[in-house]
mmCIF file of C-alpha atoms in Angstrom:
data_model
loop_
_atom_site.group_PDB
_atom_site.id
_atom_site.type_symbol
_atom_site.label_atom_id
_atom_site.label_comp_id
_atom_site.label_asym_id
_atom_site.label_seq_id
_atom_site.Cartn_x
_atom_site.Cartn_y
_atom_site.Cartn_z
ATOM 1 C CA MET A 1 20.135 -20.648 -103.746
ATOM 2 C CA TYR A 2 18.667 -17.301 -104.713
ATOM 3 C CA ASN A 3 20.942 -14.413 -105.502
ATOM 4 C CA LYS A 4 20.222 -11.021 -103.977
ATOM 5 C CA LEU A 5 18.255 -9.783 -106.991
ATOM 6 C CA GLU A 6 16.039 -12.885 -107.139
ATOM 7 C CA PHE A 7 15.437 -12.721 -103.406
ATOM 8 C CA LYS A 8 14.521 -9.057 -103.666
ATOM 9 C CA LEU A 9 12.074 -9.754 -106.512
ATOM 10 C CA ILE A 10 10.437 -12.601 -104.574
ATOM 11 C CA PHE A 11 10.182 -10.403 -101.492
ATOM 12 C CA MET A 12 8.615 -7.556 -103.460
ATOM 13 C CA LYS A 13 6.146 -9.924 -105.147
ATOM 14 C CA THR A 14 5.117 -11.424 -101.810
ATOM 15 C CA LYS A 15 4.765 -7.984 -100.269
ATOM 16 C CA PHE A 16 2.633 -6.818 -103.209
ATOM 17 C CA THR A 17 0.385 -9.896 -102.924
ATOM 18 C CA LEU A 18 -0.117 -9.309 -99.200
ATOM 19 C CA LEU A 19 -0.854 -5.651 -99.849
ATOM 20 C CA LYS A 20 -3.530 -6.576 -102.402
ATOM 21 C CA LEU A 21 -5.065 -9.026 -99.958
ATOM 22 C CA TYR A 22 -5.061 -6.378 -97.244
ATOM 23 C CA LEU A 23 -6.732 -3.855 -99.546
ATOM 24 C CA ILE A 24 -9.380 -6.390 -100.548
ATOM 25 C CA ILE A 25 -10.155 -7.048 -96.886
ATOM 26 C CA ILE A 26 -10.325 -3.325 -96.124
ATOM 27 C CA ILE A 27 -12.651 -2.681 -99.075
ATOM 28 C CA TYR A 28 -14.882 -5.617 -98.139
ATOM 29 C CA PHE A 29 -15.341 -4.544 -94.560
ATOM 30 C CA SER A 30 -15.735 -0.896 -95.465
ATOM 31 C CA ILE A 31 -18.765 -1.880 -97.523
ATOM 32 C CA ILE A 32 -20.434 -3.457 -94.497
ATOM 33 C CA TYR A 33 -18.950 -1.140 -91.900
ATOM 34 C CA ASN A 34 -21.838 1.219 -91.208
ATOM 35 C CA ALA A 35 -23.739 -0.020 -88.202
ATOM 36 C CA LEU A 36 -27.333 -0.828 -88.649
ATOM 37 C CA SER A 37 -29.419 1.437 -86.438
ATOM 38 C CA GLN A 38 -33.139 0.803 -86.570
ATOM 39 C CA THR A 39 -35.011 4.032 -87.188
ATOM 40 C CA LYS A 40 -38.645 4.850 -86.529
ATOM 41 C CA TYR A 41 -40.403 7.062 -89.075
ATOM 42 C CA ILE A 42 -43.602 8.893 -88.146
ATOM 43 C CA VAL A 43 -46.386 9.385 -90.688
ATOM 44 C CA ASN A 44 -49.251 11.656 -89.653
ATOM 45 C CA VAL A 45 -52.723 10.842 -90.955
ATOM 46 C CA SER A 46 -55.006 13.853 -91.259
ATOM 47 C CA ASN A 47 -56.687 16.176 -93.761
ATOM 48 C CA TYR A 48 -57.189 13.266 -96.158
ATOM 49 C CA SER A 49 -53.470 12.695 -96.584
ATOM 50 C CA PHE A 50 -50.477 10.778 -95.282
ATOM 51 C CA SER A 51 -47.631 13.098 -94.312
ATOM 52 C CA PRO A 52 -45.037 12.407 -95.499
ATOM 53 C CA SER A 53 -46.605 10.381 -98.289
ATOM 54 C CA THR A 54 -43.253 9.090 -99.575
ATOM 55 C CA LEU A 55 -40.510 7.472 -97.506
ATOM 56 C CA THR A 56 -37.200 5.789 -98.256
ATOM 57 C CA ILE A 57 -36.048 3.587 -95.384
ATOM 58 C CA LEU A 58 -33.740 0.672 -94.617
ATOM 59 C CA ALA A 59 -34.670 -2.929 -93.931
ATOM 60 C CA GLY A 60 -35.458 -3.311 -90.241
ATOM 61 C CA ASP A 61 -36.783 0.234 -89.876
ATOM 62 C CA THR A 62 -40.229 0.934 -88.433
ATOM 63 C CA VAL A 63 -42.926 3.166 -89.857
ATOM 64 C CA GLU A 64 -45.490 4.393 -87.338
ATOM 65 C CA TRP A 65 -48.728 6.014 -88.489
ATOM 66 C CA HIS A 66 -50.539 8.440 -86.156
ATOM 67 C CA ASN A 67 -54.167 9.157 -86.986
ATOM 68 C CA ILE A 68 -54.455 12.795 -85.989
ATOM 69 C CA SER A 69 -58.002 13.312 -87.213
ATOM 70 C CA GLY A 70 -60.700 11.575 -89.201
ATOM 71 C CA ASN A 71 -61.772 8.000 -89.832
ATOM 72 C CA HIS A 72 -58.927 6.337 -91.732
ATOM 73 C CA ASN A 73 -56.870 3.193 -92.042
ATOM 74 C CA VAL A 74 -53.664 1.916 -93.625
ATOM 75 C CA ASN A 75 -54.021 -0.764 -96.277
ATOM 76 C CA GLY A 76 -50.834 -2.084 -97.817
ATOM 77 C CA THR A 77 -51.976 -5.669 -98.281
ATOM 78 C CA THR A 78 -50.887 -7.719 -101.263
ATOM 79 C CA GLY A 79 -54.552 -8.304 -102.008
ATOM 80 C CA THR A 80 -54.909 -4.619 -102.830
ATOM 81 C CA PHE A 81 -51.345 -4.066 -104.060
ATOM 82 C CA PRO A 82 -50.053 -7.364 -105.510
ATOM 83 C CA SER A 83 -46.607 -5.934 -106.203
ATOM 84 C CA ASN A 84 -45.970 -5.190 -102.516
ATOM 85 C CA PRO A 85 -43.260 -7.532 -101.138
ATOM 86 C CA ALA A 86 -45.303 -8.053 -97.935
ATOM 87 C CA SER A 87 -48.682 -7.146 -96.485
ATOM 88 C CA PHE A 88 -49.317 -4.584 -93.764
ATOM 89 C CA GLY A 89 -52.253 -2.530 -92.555
ATOM 90 C CA ASN A 90 -54.858 -1.948 -89.864
ATOM 91 C CA LEU A 91 -58.591 -1.500 -89.411
ATOM 92 C CA ALA A 92 -60.338 1.813 -89.972
ATOM 93 C CA GLY A 93 -61.025 4.004 -86.994
ATOM 94 C CA THR A 94 -60.139 7.244 -85.249
ATOM 95 C CA GLY A 95 -57.306 8.234 -82.945
ATOM 96 C CA TRP A 96 -55.227 5.140 -83.598
ATOM 97 C CA THR A 97 -51.494 4.485 -83.835
ATOM 98 C CA TYR A 98 -50.235 1.679 -86.045
ATOM 99 C CA SER A 99 -46.656 0.570 -86.651
ATOM 100 C CA TYR A 100 -45.012 -1.939 -88.957
ATOM 101 C CA VAL A 101 -41.404 -3.128 -89.255
ATOM 102 C CA PHE A 102 -40.314 -3.386 -92.886
ATOM 103 C CA ASN A 103 -37.918 -6.329 -93.129
ATOM 104 C CA THR A 104 -38.309 -7.099 -96.836
ATOM 105 C CA VAL A 105 -36.537 -4.947 -99.409
ATOM 106 C CA GLY A 106 -38.683 -3.486 -102.177
ATOM 107 C CA SER A 107 -41.263 -0.868 -103.110
ATOM 108 C CA TYR A 108 -44.556 -0.595 -101.245
ATOM 109 C CA GLU A 109 -47.780 1.263 -101.889
ATOM 110 C CA TYR A 110 -50.667 1.767 -99.484
ATOM 111 C CA GLN A 111 -53.940 3.638 -99.195
ATOM 112 C CA CYS A 112 -56.834 4.532 -96.928
ATOM 113 C CA ASN A 113 -59.752 2.302 -97.902
ATOM 114 C CA ILE A 114 -62.315 4.902 -96.880
ATOM 115 C CA HIS A 115 -60.571 7.575 -98.959
ATOM 116 C CA PRO A 116 -58.791 5.690 -101.803
ATOM 117 C CA SER A 117 -57.177 8.884 -103.070
ATOM 118 C CA MET A 118 -55.114 8.915 -99.860
ATOM 119 C CA LYS A 119 -52.002 7.025 -100.908
ATOM 120 C CA GLY A 120 -48.510 6.527 -99.590
ATOM 121 C CA TYR A 121 -45.305 5.042 -100.959
ATOM 122 C CA ILE A 122 -42.403 3.412 -99.135
ATOM 123 C CA THR A 123 -39.108 2.238 -100.598
ATOM 124 C CA VAL A 124 -37.135 -0.206 -98.457
ATOM 125 C CA ASN A 125 -33.434 -0.557 -99.218
ATOM 126 C CA ALA A 126 -30.997 -3.145 -97.896
ATOM 127 C CA ALA A 127 -29.063 -1.883 -94.897
ATOM 128 C CA ALA A 128 -25.314 -2.148 -94.414
ATOM 129 C CA ILE A 129 -24.284 -3.745 -91.149
ATOM 130 C CA ALA A 130 -21.323 -3.378 -88.865
ATOM 131 C CA SER A 131 -18.635 -6.026 -89.194
ATOM 132 C CA SER A 132 -17.154 -5.127 -85.829
ATOM 133 C CA VAL A 133 -17.942 -7.090 -82.701
ATOM 134 C CA PHE A 134 -19.709 -5.343 -79.846
ATOM 135 C CA GLU A 135 -19.102 -7.403 -76.717
ATOM 136 C CA ASN A 136 -21.204 -7.567 -73.578
ATOM 137 C CA LYS A 137 -20.168 -9.652 -70.576
ATOM 138 C CA PHE A 138 -23.822 -10.355 -69.781
ATOM 139 C CA LEU A 139 -24.582 -11.849 -73.202
ATOM 140 C CA SER A 140 -23.256 -14.697 -75.304
ATOM 141 C CA PHE A 141 -24.394 -17.419 -77.655
ATOM 142 C CA TYR A 142 -23.109 -20.835 -78.696
ATOM 143 C CA PRO A 143 -22.110 -22.822 -80.668
ATOM 144 C CA ASN A 144 -20.375 -20.724 -83.290
ATOM 145 C CA PRO A 145 -20.212 -21.954 -86.034
ATOM 146 C CA CYS A 146 -23.757 -23.273 -85.727
ATOM 147 C CA SER A 147 -25.905 -25.414 -87.997
ATOM 148 C CA LYS A 148 -29.254 -25.650 -86.203
ATOM 149 C CA ILE A 149 -29.929 -24.513 -82.617
ATOM 150 C CA LEU A 150 -28.318 -21.360 -81.268
ATOM 151 C CA ASN A 151 -28.270 -21.197 -77.465
ATOM 152 C CA ILE A 152 -28.485 -17.803 -75.782
ATOM 153 C CA ASN A 153 -26.925 -16.958 -72.420
ATOM 154 C CA TYR A 154 -27.868 -13.644 -70.873
ATOM 155 C CA ASN A 155 -28.080 -12.018 -67.484
ATOM 156 C CA LEU A 156 -30.298 -8.993 -67.947
ATOM 157 C CA HIS A 157 -33.435 -7.867 -66.166
ATOM 158 C CA ASN A 158 -35.548 -7.399 -69.282
ATOM 159 C CA ASN A 159 -36.432 -9.675 -72.150
ATOM 160 C CA ILE A 160 -34.337 -9.095 -75.240
ATOM 161 C CA ALA A 161 -34.889 -9.131 -78.976
ATOM 162 C CA VAL A 162 -32.469 -11.055 -81.167
ATOM 163 C CA LYS A 163 -32.056 -10.038 -84.794
ATOM 164 C CA ILE A 164 -29.916 -11.849 -87.356
ATOM 165 C CA TYR A 165 -28.764 -10.035 -90.507
ATOM 166 C CA ASN A 166 -26.919 -11.276 -93.562
ATOM 167 C CA ILE A 167 -23.922 -9.346 -94.908
ATOM 168 C CA THR A 168 -26.121 -7.201 -97.162
ATOM 169 C CA GLY A 169 -27.993 -5.936 -94.115
ATOM 170 C CA THR A 170 -31.208 -7.852 -94.755
ATOM 171 C CA LEU A 171 -32.969 -9.073 -91.633
ATOM 172 C CA VAL A 172 -33.357 -12.847 -91.943
ATOM 173 C CA LEU A 173 -34.612 -13.758 -88.467
ATOM 174 C CA SER A 174 -36.022 -11.986 -85.433
ATOM 175 C CA LYS A 175 -37.126 -13.399 -82.085
ATOM 176 C CA GLN A 176 -37.943 -12.295 -78.549
ATOM 177 C CA ILE A 177 -35.889 -14.127 -75.914
ATOM 178 C CA ASP A 178 -36.744 -14.680 -72.260
ATOM 179 C CA LEU A 179 -35.556 -16.951 -69.478
ATOM 180 C CA ASN A 180 -38.058 -19.639 -70.496
ATOM 181 C CA ASP A 181 -37.172 -19.602 -74.177
ATOM 182 C CA ASN A 182 -33.493 -19.006 -74.838
ATOM 183 C CA THR A 183 -32.837 -20.880 -78.076
ATOM 184 C CA ILE A 184 -33.116 -19.908 -81.734
ATOM 185 C CA ASP A 185 -33.609 -22.383 -84.560
ATOM 186 C CA ILE A 186 -31.457 -21.200 -87.484
ATOM 187 C CA GLU A 187 -31.574 -24.405 -89.530
ATOM 188 C CA SER A 188 -33.557 -22.716 -92.316
ATOM 189 C CA ILE A 189 -30.977 -19.943 -92.779
ATOM 190 C CA PRO A 190 -28.560 -20.524 -95.684
ATOM 191 C CA MET A 191 -24.915 -21.172 -94.891
ATOM 192 C CA GLY A 192 -22.796 -18.047 -94.627
ATOM 193 C CA LEU A 193 -21.677 -15.158 -92.448
ATOM 194 C CA TYR A 194 -24.218 -13.259 -90.354
ATOM 195 C CA ILE A 195 -24.359 -10.590 -87.672
ATOM 196 C CA VAL A 196 -26.369 -11.382 -84.536
ATOM 197 C CA GLN A 197 -27.648 -8.360 -82.639
ATOM 198 C CA PHE A 198 -29.249 -8.306 -79.189
ATOM 199 C CA LEU A 199 -31.523 -5.393 -78.355
ATOM 200 C CA GLU A 200 -32.834 -4.302 -74.978
ATOM 201 C CA ASP A 201 -35.422 -1.506 -75.003
ATOM 202 C CA ASN A 202 -34.735 -1.084 -78.747
ATOM 203 C CA LYS A 203 -31.035 -0.416 -78.107
ATOM 204 C CA ILE A 204 -28.261 -2.689 -79.360
ATOM 205 C CA VAL A 205 -26.470 -4.156 -76.344
ATOM 206 C CA PHE A 206 -24.505 -6.933 -78.040
ATOM 207 C CA SER A 207 -23.370 -7.776 -81.548
ATOM 208 C CA ARG A 208 -21.280 -10.636 -82.853
ATOM 209 C CA LYS A 209 -20.496 -12.451 -86.063
ATOM 210 C CA LEU A 210 -22.113 -15.849 -86.597
ATOM 211 C CA ILE A 211 -21.049 -18.515 -89.055
ATOM 212 C CA LYS A 212 -23.966 -20.660 -90.228
ATOM 213 C CA GLU A 213 -22.869 -24.108 -91.329
#
């Protein structure tokens, strides 16, 4: 039998251990608390320059170039810039609009092929994601945990986009879902914790944690 002092010490030790665990959980989720909100950045192309010529964005954000005047293009291919994490670009012309979603973290450089002195630079950082669950009675998925095929149930008028992020905020999978194609193959995704987001008209309408086995 414990005396009062021993019992008090055990109680205090247990309470301290639980407090540490609670603080660890709070710190962990505070790191990934900020909700990911895809942002579109506009770059104007005119007067032999990209404006702005330098951007810092988050993974999953979109950059949209508007050719205001002149015959230009965007060339960010790895053939021209081998250090780019991924290729992007369009054909030369006038009056065009071109957009690209940057899903891979890293530093990018691009140019106008017709005017090589026209250069732009984009830095893509990993995005923090929300750990909270945003429910929607019209949307669900199963099974969870899942090892291969994720089935989507939804009752919305429009097609939806499904995006899966790891806990660092990096987009690992993206797919358009409609009534004729409502499954997602996640077998290639490493085991771990993910956030699944459903977007309708580029707005998040559902978000839930997913455990990949």
